């Protein structure tokens, strides 16, 4: 938090932890009086408790020197750790800032190159140049830099089959505690575990890419965009991707290169989606009629946005300048032909009638 140190001078009052640590990450203003708190200190403690990590007489390595690192070091020190070794990228740049901490005998600071074998290592910052040997030389890895995507630290420790703990629980505790402070009320202690379990389950599913299928104008782009935004996932629109790649509207590509070349291009776009990155994909309406694309989608998380033909037709008509009356029968035949393929391929069907884009997106979230 960039201002958690600077803000202290602006506050009327601070909690005892903030007084010691020097960082306030939460502020409550009541009757014109402001008070600062440090949630990292409190939530880190709860996380260790949950994971049964003993502190007394133990040795800890802490990667990073920022506000989270300092709160963590204070917590470990206050709870009887034997030795806390802060690992800095560059000691000279951070020594002054950490003066108050390194003054105590149990806290020391070293550089990466000087890390020895240890048991527990706590990551508090984003590094891309962590020495590989850490992942074989330590046993328990705590990653407090919680993000929905795996950090390098988390990934490398997991690959070594070590005990790896993410910062999610700490984050949940922090959010609940902040609400307690802001709302002047206490939540049942069971909420922490409940919310954490629900989120863990939910995030596991979010990791999977979702492919939206459906007829022209069924809402794949509109729903997909909204869903990706609210879930913090990447969004890929196959038609848009083709337009960008070939620098012309899809219908022109379709006309100029023919249906087969277009379907092949669609298939390439589908395959180019990185399945390791949580993504919502709005597929091209007709891609399911091309067997390589159909086969590709078969084992994926495919959601069919079902709309009745009249809704579809009125949407298409609304967006066209010319009248489509003469084409109606042809479109209906195409709709009926594709309907069976969409249904066959879908792991989940959303009946979109009378539902708003937000309602449909929420239903997909429920399905997740
Ligand atoms: N549930 C809905 N309620 C109201 N309007 C909707 C809904 N879903 C989509 N629309 C509107 O219908 C039109 C077509 O939607 P959209 O472009 O998302 O469809 P699509 O499936 O991506 O179509 P295409 O296959 O042509 O790419 C848009 O104007 C969109 O805002
Ligand atoms: O339904 C279809 O076959 C198509 C729909 C458009 O979104 C484009 O993907 C393309 O024009 C083909
Ligand atoms: Mg679209």
Coordinates of C-alpha atoms and ligand atoms in Angstrom, one line a residue:
X1 CA 0.0 0.0 0.0
X2 CA 1.8 3.1 -1.2
X3 CA 0.3 5.5 1.4
X4 CA 0.1 3.3 4.5
X5 CA 3.1 5.0 6.0
X6 CA 2.4 8.6 5.0
X7 CA -1.2 8.6 6.2
X8 CA -0.2 8.1 9.8
X9 CA 0.6 11.8 10.3
X10 CA -2.9 12.7 9.1
X11 CA -4.7 10.4 11.6
X12 CA -6.1 11.4 15.0
X13 CA -5.4 8.1 16.5
X14 CA -3.7 4.8 15.7
X15 CA -4.0 1.2 17.1
X16 CA -1.1 -0.1 19.2
X17 CA 0.1 -2.2 16.3
X18 CA 0.2 0.8 14.0
X19 CA 2.2 2.7 16.6
X20 CA 4.8 0.0 16.6
X21 CA 4.9 -1.1 13.0
X22 CA 4.4 2.4 11.4
X23 CA 1.9 1.4 8.8
X24 CA -1.9 1.8 8.7
X25 CA -3.7 -0.1 6.0
X26 CA -7.3 0.6 7.3
X27 CA -8.8 3.8 8.4
X28 CA -12.1 4.4 10.2
X29 CA -13.6 7.8 10.5
X30 CA -16.2 8.3 13.2
X31 CA -17.6 11.5 14.5
X32 CA -14.9 13.4 12.6
X33 CA -12.1 11.4 14.2
X34 CA -9.9 9.1 12.2
X35 CA -8.2 6.0 13.5
X36 CA -5.7 3.8 11.7
X37 CA -5.3 0.0 12.0
X38 CA -3.0 -2.6 10.6
X39 CA -4.9 -5.6 9.2
X40 CA -1.8 -7.4 8.0
X41 CA -0.5 -7.9 11.5
X42 CA -3.8 -9.4 12.7
X43 CA -4.7 -11.5 9.6
X44 CA -1.2 -12.9 9.3
X45 CA -1.5 -14.2 12.9
X46 CA -4.9 -15.8 12.1
X47 CA -3.4 -17.5 9.0
X48 CA -0.6 -19.1 11.0
X49 CA -3.1 -20.3 13.5
X50 CA -5.2 -21.9 10.9
X51 CA -2.2 -23.6 9.3
X52 CA -0.9 -24.8 12.7
X53 CA 2.4 -23.0 12.2
X54 CA 4.3 -22.7 15.4
X55 CA 6.1 -19.4 16.0
X56 CA 7.8 -19.8 19.4
X57 CA 11.5 -20.5 19.1
X58 CA 11.2 -21.0 15.3
X59 CA 13.2 -19.5 12.5
X60 CA 11.5 -17.6 9.6
X61 CA 12.8 -16.2 6.4
X62 CA 10.8 -13.2 5.0
X63 CA 11.2 -12.2 1.4
X64 CA 10.7 -8.5 0.8
X65 CA 11.0 -5.4 2.9
X66 CA 7.7 -3.5 2.3
X67 CA 4.8 -2.8 4.7
X68 CA 3.5 -6.4 4.6
X69 CA 7.0 -7.7 5.3
X70 CA 7.4 -5.4 8.2
X71 CA 4.0 -6.2 9.7
X72 CA 4.8 -9.9 9.4
X73 CA 8.2 -9.5 11.1
X74 CA 6.7 -7.6 14.0
X75 CA 4.1 -10.3 14.4
X76 CA 6.7 -13.1 14.5
X77 CA 8.9 -11.1 16.8
X78 CA 6.0 -10.3 19.2
X79 CA 5.1 -14.0 19.3
X80 CA 8.5 -15.4 20.3
X81 CA 10.2 -16.4 17.0
X82 CA 13.8 -17.2 17.7
X83 CA 15.2 -15.7 14.5
X84 CA 13.6 -13.7 11.6
X85 CA 15.7 -13.2 8.6
X86 CA 14.6 -10.6 6.1
X87 CA 15.7 -11.2 2.6
X88 CA 16.3 -8.1 0.6
X89 CA 17.2 -7.6 -3.1
X90 CA 19.6 -4.9 -2.0
X91 CA 20.5 -4.4 1.6
X92 CA 22.0 -0.9 1.2
X93 CA 18.7 0.5 -0.2
X94 CA 16.5 -0.9 2.6
X95 CA 18.7 -0.8 5.7
X96 CA 17.6 2.7 6.8
X97 CA 13.9 1.9 6.3
X98 CA 14.2 -1.2 8.4
X99 CA 16.4 0.3 11.1
X100 CA 13.7 0.0 13.8
X101 CA 13.3 -3.6 13.1
X102 CA 16.9 -4.8 12.6
X103 CA 17.8 -3.2 15.9
X104 CA 16.3 -6.1 17.8
X105 CA 18.5 -9.1 18.2
X106 CA 16.2 -11.7 16.7
X107 CA 15.8 -9.8 13.4
X108 CA 18.5 -9.7 10.7
X109 CA 18.7 -8.8 7.1
X110 CA 20.5 -10.6 4.3
X111 CA 20.6 -10.6 0.5
X112 CA 19.3 -13.4 -1.8
X113 CA 22.7 -14.9 -2.4
X114 CA 23.2 -15.5 1.3
X115 CA 20.0 -17.5 2.0
X116 CA 20.8 -20.8 3.7
X117 CA 18.7 -23.9 4.0
X118 CA 15.7 -23.2 6.2
X119 CA 12.2 -24.5 7.0
X120 CA 9.6 -21.7 6.6
X121 CA 9.8 -19.0 4.0
X122 CA 7.3 -16.2 3.6
X123 CA 6.9 -14.2 0.4
X124 CA 5.6 -10.7 0.6
X125 CA 6.6 -9.2 -2.7
X126 CA 6.5 -9.8 -6.4
X127 CA 9.9 -11.1 -7.6
X128 CA 10.8 -12.7 -10.9
X129 CA 14.4 -13.5 -10.0
X130 CA 14.0 -15.7 -7.0
X131 CA 16.9 -18.1 -6.8
X132 CA 15.8 -21.6 -7.7
X133 CA 17.6 -23.2 -4.8
X134 CA 15.0 -21.7 -2.3
X135 CA 12.4 -24.1 -3.7
X136 CA 14.5 -27.2 -2.8
X137 CA 16.1 -25.8 0.4
X138 CA 12.8 -24.9 2.3
X139 CA 9.9 -27.0 3.3
X140 CA 6.9 -24.6 4.0
X141 CA 6.1 -21.7 1.7
X142 CA 3.7 -18.9 2.5
X143 CA 2.8 -16.6 -0.3
X144 CA 1.2 -13.4 1.1
X145 CA 1.0 -11.7 -2.3
X146 CA -2.4 -13.1 -3.1
X147 CA -3.6 -12.8 -6.7
X148 CA -6.1 -14.9 -8.6
X149 CA -3.4 -16.0 -10.9
X150 CA -0.6 -18.1 -9.5
X151 CA 2.5 -16.2 -8.6
X152 CA 5.9 -17.5 -9.7
X153 CA 6.8 -18.2 -6.0
X154 CA 3.6 -20.2 -5.6
X155 CA 4.1 -22.1 -8.8
X156 CA 7.7 -23.0 -8.3
X157 CA 7.1 -24.2 -4.7
X158 CA 4.1 -26.3 -5.8
X159 CA 6.2 -27.8 -8.6
X160 CA 8.7 -29.0 -5.9
X161 CA 5.7 -30.6 -4.1
X162 CA 6.3 -28.5 -1.0
X163 CA 3.7 -27.3 1.5
X164 CA 2.5 -24.1 -0.1
X165 CA 0.0 -21.8 1.5
X166 CA -1.6 -19.0 -0.4
X167 CA -2.6 -15.6 1.1
X168 CA -6.3 -16.1 0.4
X169 CA -7.2 -16.9 4.0
X170 CA -5.3 -13.9 5.2
X171 CA -7.2 -11.8 2.7
X172 CA -10.6 -13.2 3.8
X173 CA -9.7 -12.5 7.5
X174 CA -8.6 -9.0 6.6
X175 CA -11.8 -8.2 4.8
X176 CA -14.0 -9.5 7.6
X177 CA -12.0 -7.7 10.3
X178 CA -12.2 -4.5 8.3
X179 CA -15.9 -4.8 8.0
X180 CA -16.1 -5.4 11.8
X181 CA -14.2 -2.3 12.4
X182 CA -16.1 -0.2 10.0
X183 CA -19.5 -1.5 11.0
X184 CA -18.9 -1.7 14.7
X185 CA -20.0 -5.3 14.9
X186 CA -18.6 -8.8 15.3
X187 CA -19.1 -11.6 12.8
X188 CA -19.3 -15.2 13.7
X189 CA -15.9 -16.7 13.7
X190 CA -17.1 -19.5 11.4
X191 CA -17.5 -17.0 8.6
X192 CA -13.8 -16.9 7.9
X193 CA -13.6 -20.6 7.2
X194 CA -16.9 -20.7 5.3
X195 CA -16.1 -17.8 3.0
X196 CA -12.6 -19.1 2.5
X197 CA -13.9 -22.6 1.5
X198 CA -16.5 -21.1 -0.8
X199 CA -13.9 -18.9 -2.5
X200 CA -11.4 -21.7 -2.9
X201 CA -14.0 -23.8 -4.6
X202 CA -15.1 -21.0 -6.8
X203 CA -11.6 -19.9 -7.8
X204 CA -10.7 -23.5 -8.7
X205 CA -13.5 -23.5 -11.2
X206 CA -12.8 -20.0 -12.4
X207 CA -9.4 -21.3 -13.5
X208 CA -11.2 -23.1 -16.3
X209 CA -11.8 -21.3 -19.5
X210 CA -15.5 -21.0 -20.6
X211 CA -16.6 -21.1 -24.2
X212 CA -19.9 -19.4 -25.0
X213 CA -21.8 -20.8 -27.9
X214 CA -25.1 -19.8 -29.5
X215 CA -26.8 -18.5 -32.6
X216 CA -26.1 -15.1 -34.2
X217 CA -27.1 -12.3 -31.7
X218 CA -27.6 -14.7 -28.8
X219 CA -25.5 -12.5 -26.6
X220 CA -22.1 -14.3 -26.6
X221 CA -20.2 -11.0 -27.0
X222 CA -22.3 -8.9 -24.6
X223 CA -22.5 -11.6 -21.9
X224 CA -18.9 -12.7 -22.3
X225 CA -17.5 -9.2 -22.0
X226 CA -19.5 -8.5 -18.8
X227 CA -18.7 -11.9 -17.3
X228 CA -15.0 -11.6 -17.9
X229 CA -14.9 -8.1 -16.4
X230 CA -16.8 -9.1 -13.3
X231 CA -14.8 -12.3 -12.7
X232 CA -11.4 -10.6 -13.5
X233 CA -10.9 -13.1 -16.4
X234 CA -9.5 -12.5 -19.9
X235 CA -12.0 -12.1 -22.7
X236 CA -11.5 -13.4 -26.2
X237 CA -14.1 -12.8 -29.0
X238 CA -13.3 -15.0 -31.9
X239 CA -15.0 -12.7 -34.5
X240 CA -13.1 -9.7 -33.1
X241 CA -9.8 -11.6 -33.1
X242 CA -10.3 -12.5 -36.8
X243 CA -11.2 -8.9 -37.6
X244 CA -8.1 -7.6 -35.9
X245 CA -5.8 -10.3 -37.4
X246 CA -7.0 -9.8 -41.0
X247 CA -8.0 -6.1 -40.7
X248 CA -11.4 -6.4 -42.1
X249 CA -15.0 -7.2 -40.9
X250 CA -15.8 -10.9 -40.5
X251 CA -18.5 -10.9 -43.1
X252 CA -15.9 -9.6 -45.6
X253 CA -13.5 -12.4 -44.6
X254 CA -16.3 -14.8 -45.0
X255 CA -17.2 -13.5 -48.5
X256 CA -13.7 -13.1 -49.7
X257 CA -12.2 -16.3 -48.5
X258 CA -15.1 -18.6 -48.4
X259 CA -16.8 -20.6 -45.6
X260 CA -14.1 -23.3 -45.3
X261 CA -11.2 -20.9 -44.9
X262 CA -13.2 -18.9 -42.5
X263 CA -14.0 -21.9 -40.3
X264 CA -10.4 -22.9 -40.4
X265 CA -9.4 -19.5 -39.2
X266 CA -12.0 -19.7 -36.4
X267 CA -10.5 -23.1 -35.4
X268 CA -7.1 -21.5 -35.2
X269 CA -8.4 -18.8 -33.0
X270 CA -10.1 -21.3 -30.7
X271 CA -6.8 -23.3 -30.4
X272 CA -4.8 -20.2 -29.7
X273 CA -6.7 -19.6 -26.4
X274 CA -4.3 -20.2 -23.5
X275 CA -6.2 -22.7 -21.4
X276 CA -3.9 -22.0 -18.4
X277 CA -5.2 -18.4 -18.3
X278 CA -8.8 -18.1 -17.1
X279 CA -10.6 -16.8 -20.1
X280 CA -14.2 -16.3 -21.3
X281 CA -14.4 -17.0 -25.0
X282 CA -17.2 -15.7 -27.2
X283 CA -17.1 -18.2 -30.1
X284 CA -18.2 -17.5 -33.7
X285 CA -21.9 -18.7 -34.1
X286 CA -21.1 -21.1 -36.8
X287 CA -17.9 -22.6 -35.5
X288 CA -19.6 -25.7 -34.1
X289 CA -20.5 -26.8 -37.7
X290 CA -16.8 -27.3 -38.4
X291 CA -15.8 -30.7 -37.1
X292 CA -12.3 -29.8 -35.9
X293 CA -13.7 -27.0 -33.8
X294 CA -16.6 -29.2 -32.6
X295 CA -14.1 -31.8 -31.5
X296 CA -11.9 -29.2 -29.9
X297 CA -14.8 -27.9 -27.8
X298 CA -16.1 -31.3 -26.8
X299 CA -14.2 -31.7 -23.6
X300 CA -14.2 -28.0 -22.7
X301 CA -16.5 -26.0 -20.4
X302 CA -19.1 -25.0 -23.0
X303 CA -22.1 -22.9 -22.2
X304 CA -24.9 -22.5 -24.7
X305 CA -26.9 -19.2 -24.7
X306 CA -30.3 -20.4 -25.9
X307 CA -32.8 -17.9 -27.3
X308 CA -36.0 -18.6 -29.2
X309 CA -35.9 -17.9 -32.9
X310 CA -38.2 -14.8 -32.7
X311 CA -35.9 -13.1 -30.2
X312 CA -32.9 -13.8 -32.4
X313 CA -34.6 -12.7 -35.5
X314 CA -35.8 -9.4 -34.0
X315 CA -32.3 -8.7 -32.8
X316 CA -30.8 -9.4 -36.2
X317 CA -33.4 -7.3 -37.8
X318 CA -32.8 -4.4 -35.4
X319 CA -29.1 -4.4 -36.4
X320 CA -29.7 -4.5 -40.1
X321 CA -30.4 -1.7 -42.4
X322 CA -32.2 -3.8 -45.0
X323 CA -35.3 -5.9 -44.4
X324 CA -34.6 -9.6 -43.7
X325 CA -38.1 -10.8 -44.2
X326 CA -37.1 -12.8 -47.3
X327 CA -34.3 -14.4 -45.5
X328 CA -36.4 -15.3 -42.5
X329 CA -37.1 -18.9 -43.5
X330 CA -33.5 -19.5 -44.4
X331 CA -32.3 -18.2 -41.1
X332 CA -34.9 -20.3 -39.3
X333 CA -33.7 -23.4 -41.0
X334 CA -30.1 -22.6 -40.1
X335 CA -31.2 -21.9 -36.5
X336 CA -33.0 -25.3 -36.3
X337 CA -30.0 -27.1 -37.8
X338 CA -27.5 -25.5 -35.4
X339 CA -29.8 -25.8 -32.4
X340 CA -29.2 -29.5 -32.1
X341 CA -25.4 -29.1 -32.4
X342 CA -25.4 -26.4 -29.7
X343 CA -27.4 -28.6 -27.4
X344 CA -25.2 -31.6 -28.0
X345 CA -22.0 -29.8 -27.3
X346 CA -23.1 -27.7 -24.3
X347 CA -22.2 -28.7 -20.8
X348 CA -24.7 -26.2 -19.6
X349 CA -27.6 -24.4 -21.3
X350 CA -28.9 -21.0 -20.3
X351 CA -32.4 -20.2 -21.3
X352 CA -32.0 -16.5 -22.0
X353 CA -35.6 -15.5 -22.6
X354 CA -36.6 -12.4 -20.6
X355 CA -33.2 -12.3 -18.8
X356 CA -30.9 -9.4 -18.9
X357 CA -27.2 -9.6 -19.8
X358 CA -26.4 -9.3 -16.1
X359 CA -28.8 -12.1 -15.1
X360 CA -27.4 -14.4 -17.7
X361 CA -23.9 -13.7 -16.5
X362 CA -24.9 -14.3 -12.9
X363 CA -26.4 -17.7 -13.9
X364 CA -23.1 -18.7 -15.5
X365 CA -21.4 -17.7 -12.3
X366 CA -23.7 -20.0 -10.4
X367 CA -23.0 -22.8 -12.8
X368 CA -19.3 -22.3 -12.2
Ligands
LIG1 N1 -30.1 -10.8 -22.7 C1 -30.1 -9.7 -23.5 N2 -31.0 -8.8 -23.3 C2 -31.1 -7.7 -24.1 N3 -30.3 -7.5 -25.2 C3 -29.3 -8.4 -25.4 C4 -29.2 -9.6 -24.6 N4 -28.2 -10.3 -25.0 C5 -27.7 -9.7 -26.1 N5 -28.4 -8.5 -26.3 C6 -28.2 -7.6 -27.4 O1 -28.3 -8.3 -28.6 C7 -27.4 -7.9 -29.6 C8 -26.5 -9.1 -30.0 O2 -25.7 -9.5 -28.9 P1 -24.2 -10.0 -29.1 O3 -23.5 -9.2 -30.1 O4 -23.6 -10.1 -27.8 O5 -24.5 -11.4 -29.7 P2 -23.5 -12.5 -30.3 O6 -24.0 -13.8 -29.8 O7 -22.1 -12.1 -29.9 O8 -23.7 -12.4 -31.8 P3 -22.7 -12.7 -33.0 O9 -22.8 -14.2 -33.2 O10 -23.2 -12.0 -34.2 O11 -21.3 -12.3 -32.6 C9 -26.6 -6.8 -28.9 O12 -27.1 -5.5 -29.3 C10 -26.8 -7.0 -27.4 O13 -26.7 -5.9 -26.6
LIG2 O1 -23.2 -17.7 -38.1 C1 -22.2 -17.6 -38.9 O2 -21.9 -18.5 -39.6 C2 -21.3 -16.5 -38.8 C3 -21.6 -15.5 -37.8 C4 -20.7 -14.3 -37.6 O3 -20.6 -14.0 -36.2 C5 -19.3 -14.6 -38.1 O4 -18.7 -15.5 -37.3 C6 -19.3 -15.1 -39.5 O5 -19.8 -14.1 -40.4 C7 -20.2 -16.4 -39.6
LIG3 MG1 -20.4 -11.6 -31.0

